Amino acid sequence: MREGENVAVLWVVILVACIIIEVLTVALVSIWFAVAAGLALCALALGAGTTVQVIIFIIASAIGMILFKKIWKSKLKDKKIPTNFDRYIGNEFTVVETIDTLAGKGAVSISGQIWTAKNVNEKEIIEKGSIVTLVKIEGSLAYVQSK
């Protein structure tokens, strides 16, 4: 095999491997490398040297990932995935353990389930048995405010 044929085989192997990885992971990560390998293969067909092909591969990969990241972030920006418990926001619930946010203590019963609770007003302590309003849920924390 000549050097050009070896390089062509390398680009085809990278292209196919990246496509296979992309199909198996469905993460839109390796597709940019597949596109870049295809562009490098086109550059080879047009007579570009190995250095130029590698530069094209690197630049195309970087541009693809950067553009995708920007587009993806803008589409996901401020999009909150709702949960079943989001329907309880704004409702009132009972404190089952005194809520002292600064001390990291407190719990509230939400529809029979006990949630670790924090007061949105961190300095205020809410006593057990008090009624609170659910303001938001972040992860496994219920943020409440006194009534």
Coordinates of C-alpha atoms in Angstrom, one line a residue:
M1 CA 0.0 0.0 0.0
R2 CA 1.1 3.5 -0.7
E3 CA 1.1 6.2 1.9
G4 CA -2.1 7.8 0.5
E5 CA -3.9 4.5 0.6
N6 CA -2.8 3.9 4.2
V7 CA -4.1 7.4 5.2
A8 CA -7.4 6.7 3.3
V9 CA -7.9 3.5 5.2
L10 CA -7.2 5.3 8.5
W11 CA -9.9 8.0 7.7
V12 CA -12.4 5.3 6.7
V13 CA -11.7 3.3 9.9
I14 CA -12.1 6.5 12.0
L15 CA -15.3 7.4 10.1
V16 CA -16.9 3.9 10.5
A17 CA -15.8 3.5 14.1
C18 CA -17.3 6.9 15.0
I19 CA -20.5 6.1 13.3
I20 CA -20.7 2.7 15.1
I21 CA -20.0 4.4 18.4
E22 CA -22.7 7.0 17.7
V23 CA -25.3 4.4 16.8
L24 CA -24.5 2.5 20.0
T25 CA -24.5 5.5 22.4
V26 CA -26.9 7.9 20.7
A27 CA -25.1 10.7 22.6
L28 CA -24.2 12.9 19.6
V29 CA -20.6 12.9 20.7
S30 CA -18.7 10.9 18.2
I31 CA -20.7 12.0 15.1
W32 CA -18.5 15.2 14.9
F33 CA -15.4 13.0 14.6
A34 CA -17.1 11.0 11.8
V35 CA -18.0 14.1 9.9
A36 CA -14.5 15.4 10.4
A37 CA -13.0 12.1 9.2
G38 CA -15.2 12.4 6.1
L39 CA -14.0 15.9 5.4
A40 CA -10.4 14.7 5.9
L41 CA -11.0 11.9 3.4
C42 CA -12.4 14.4 0.9
A43 CA -9.3 16.5 1.4
L44 CA -7.2 13.4 0.6
A45 CA -9.2 12.8 -2.5
L46 CA -8.5 16.4 -3.6
G47 CA -4.8 15.9 -3.1
A48 CA -4.2 17.5 0.3
G49 CA -1.2 16.3 2.3
T50 CA -1.5 14.4 5.6
T51 CA -0.8 17.5 7.7
V52 CA -3.6 19.4 6.0
Q53 CA -5.9 16.4 6.5
V54 CA -5.1 16.2 10.2
I55 CA -5.7 20.0 10.6
I56 CA -9.0 19.7 8.8
F57 CA -10.0 16.8 11.1
I58 CA -9.1 18.7 14.2
I59 CA -10.8 22.0 13.2
A60 CA -13.9 20.3 11.9
S61 CA -14.2 18.2 15.1
A62 CA -13.8 21.3 17.3
I63 CA -16.3 23.4 15.3
G64 CA -18.8 20.6 15.3
M65 CA -18.6 20.1 19.1
I66 CA -18.6 23.8 19.9
L67 CA -21.6 24.6 17.6
F68 CA -23.5 21.6 18.9
K69 CA -22.8 22.5 22.5
K70 CA -24.1 26.1 22.0
I71 CA -27.2 25.0 20.2
W72 CA -27.9 22.3 22.7
K73 CA -27.4 24.6 25.7
S74 CA -29.7 27.3 24.2
K75 CA -32.4 24.7 23.6
L76 CA -32.2 23.4 27.1
K77 CA -31.7 26.7 28.8
D78 CA -34.2 27.3 31.6
K79 CA -36.2 24.2 30.6
K80 CA -37.1 22.4 33.8
I81 CA -38.2 18.8 33.5
P82 CA -41.5 18.6 35.5
T83 CA -41.9 15.9 38.1
N84 CA -45.1 14.4 39.7
F85 CA -44.3 16.5 42.8
D86 CA -44.3 19.8 40.9
R87 CA -48.1 19.7 41.1
Y88 CA -47.8 20.3 44.8
I89 CA -46.0 23.6 44.5
G90 CA -48.1 26.4 46.1
N91 CA -50.0 23.9 48.3
E92 CA -49.8 23.8 52.1
F93 CA -48.2 21.0 54.1
T94 CA -47.3 20.2 57.7
V95 CA -43.9 20.4 59.2
V96 CA -43.0 17.1 60.8
E97 CA -39.5 18.1 62.0
T98 CA -38.6 21.7 63.0
I99 CA -37.0 23.4 60.0
D100 CA -33.8 25.2 60.7
T101 CA -32.1 25.7 57.3
L102 CA -28.9 27.1 58.8
A103 CA -28.5 24.0 61.0
G104 CA -29.5 21.7 58.1
K105 CA -32.5 20.2 59.8
G106 CA -36.1 19.9 58.9
A107 CA -38.7 17.8 57.2
V108 CA -42.2 18.3 55.8
S109 CA -44.9 15.7 54.9
I110 CA -46.0 16.0 51.3
S111 CA -48.8 13.6 50.5
G112 CA -47.7 11.1 53.0
Q113 CA -44.0 11.2 52.0
I114 CA -41.4 12.8 54.3
W115 CA -39.2 15.3 52.4
T116 CA -36.1 17.0 53.7
A117 CA -37.1 20.7 53.9
K118 CA -35.4 24.1 53.8
N119 CA -37.0 27.4 54.5
V120 CA -36.6 30.0 51.7
N121 CA -36.0 32.5 54.5
E122 CA -32.9 30.8 55.9
K123 CA -32.9 32.8 59.1
E124 CA -36.4 31.8 60.2
I125 CA -37.0 28.6 62.1
I126 CA -40.3 26.9 61.5
E127 CA -41.6 24.8 64.3
K128 CA -42.9 21.2 64.0
G129 CA -46.6 21.1 63.4
S130 CA -46.6 24.5 61.5
I131 CA -48.3 24.8 58.1
V132 CA -46.0 25.8 55.3
T133 CA -46.4 26.5 51.6
L134 CA -44.3 24.5 49.2
V135 CA -42.3 27.0 47.0
K136 CA -40.1 24.6 44.9
I137 CA -38.5 21.2 44.8
E138 CA -34.9 20.8 43.8
G139 CA -33.7 17.2 43.7
S140 CA -34.8 15.7 47.0
L141 CA -35.2 19.0 48.9
A142 CA -38.5 20.7 49.4
Y143 CA -38.2 24.5 49.8
V144 CA -41.0 26.0 51.8
Q145 CA -42.1 29.2 53.4
S146 CA -44.1 29.8 56.5
K147 CA -47.7 30.7 56.1

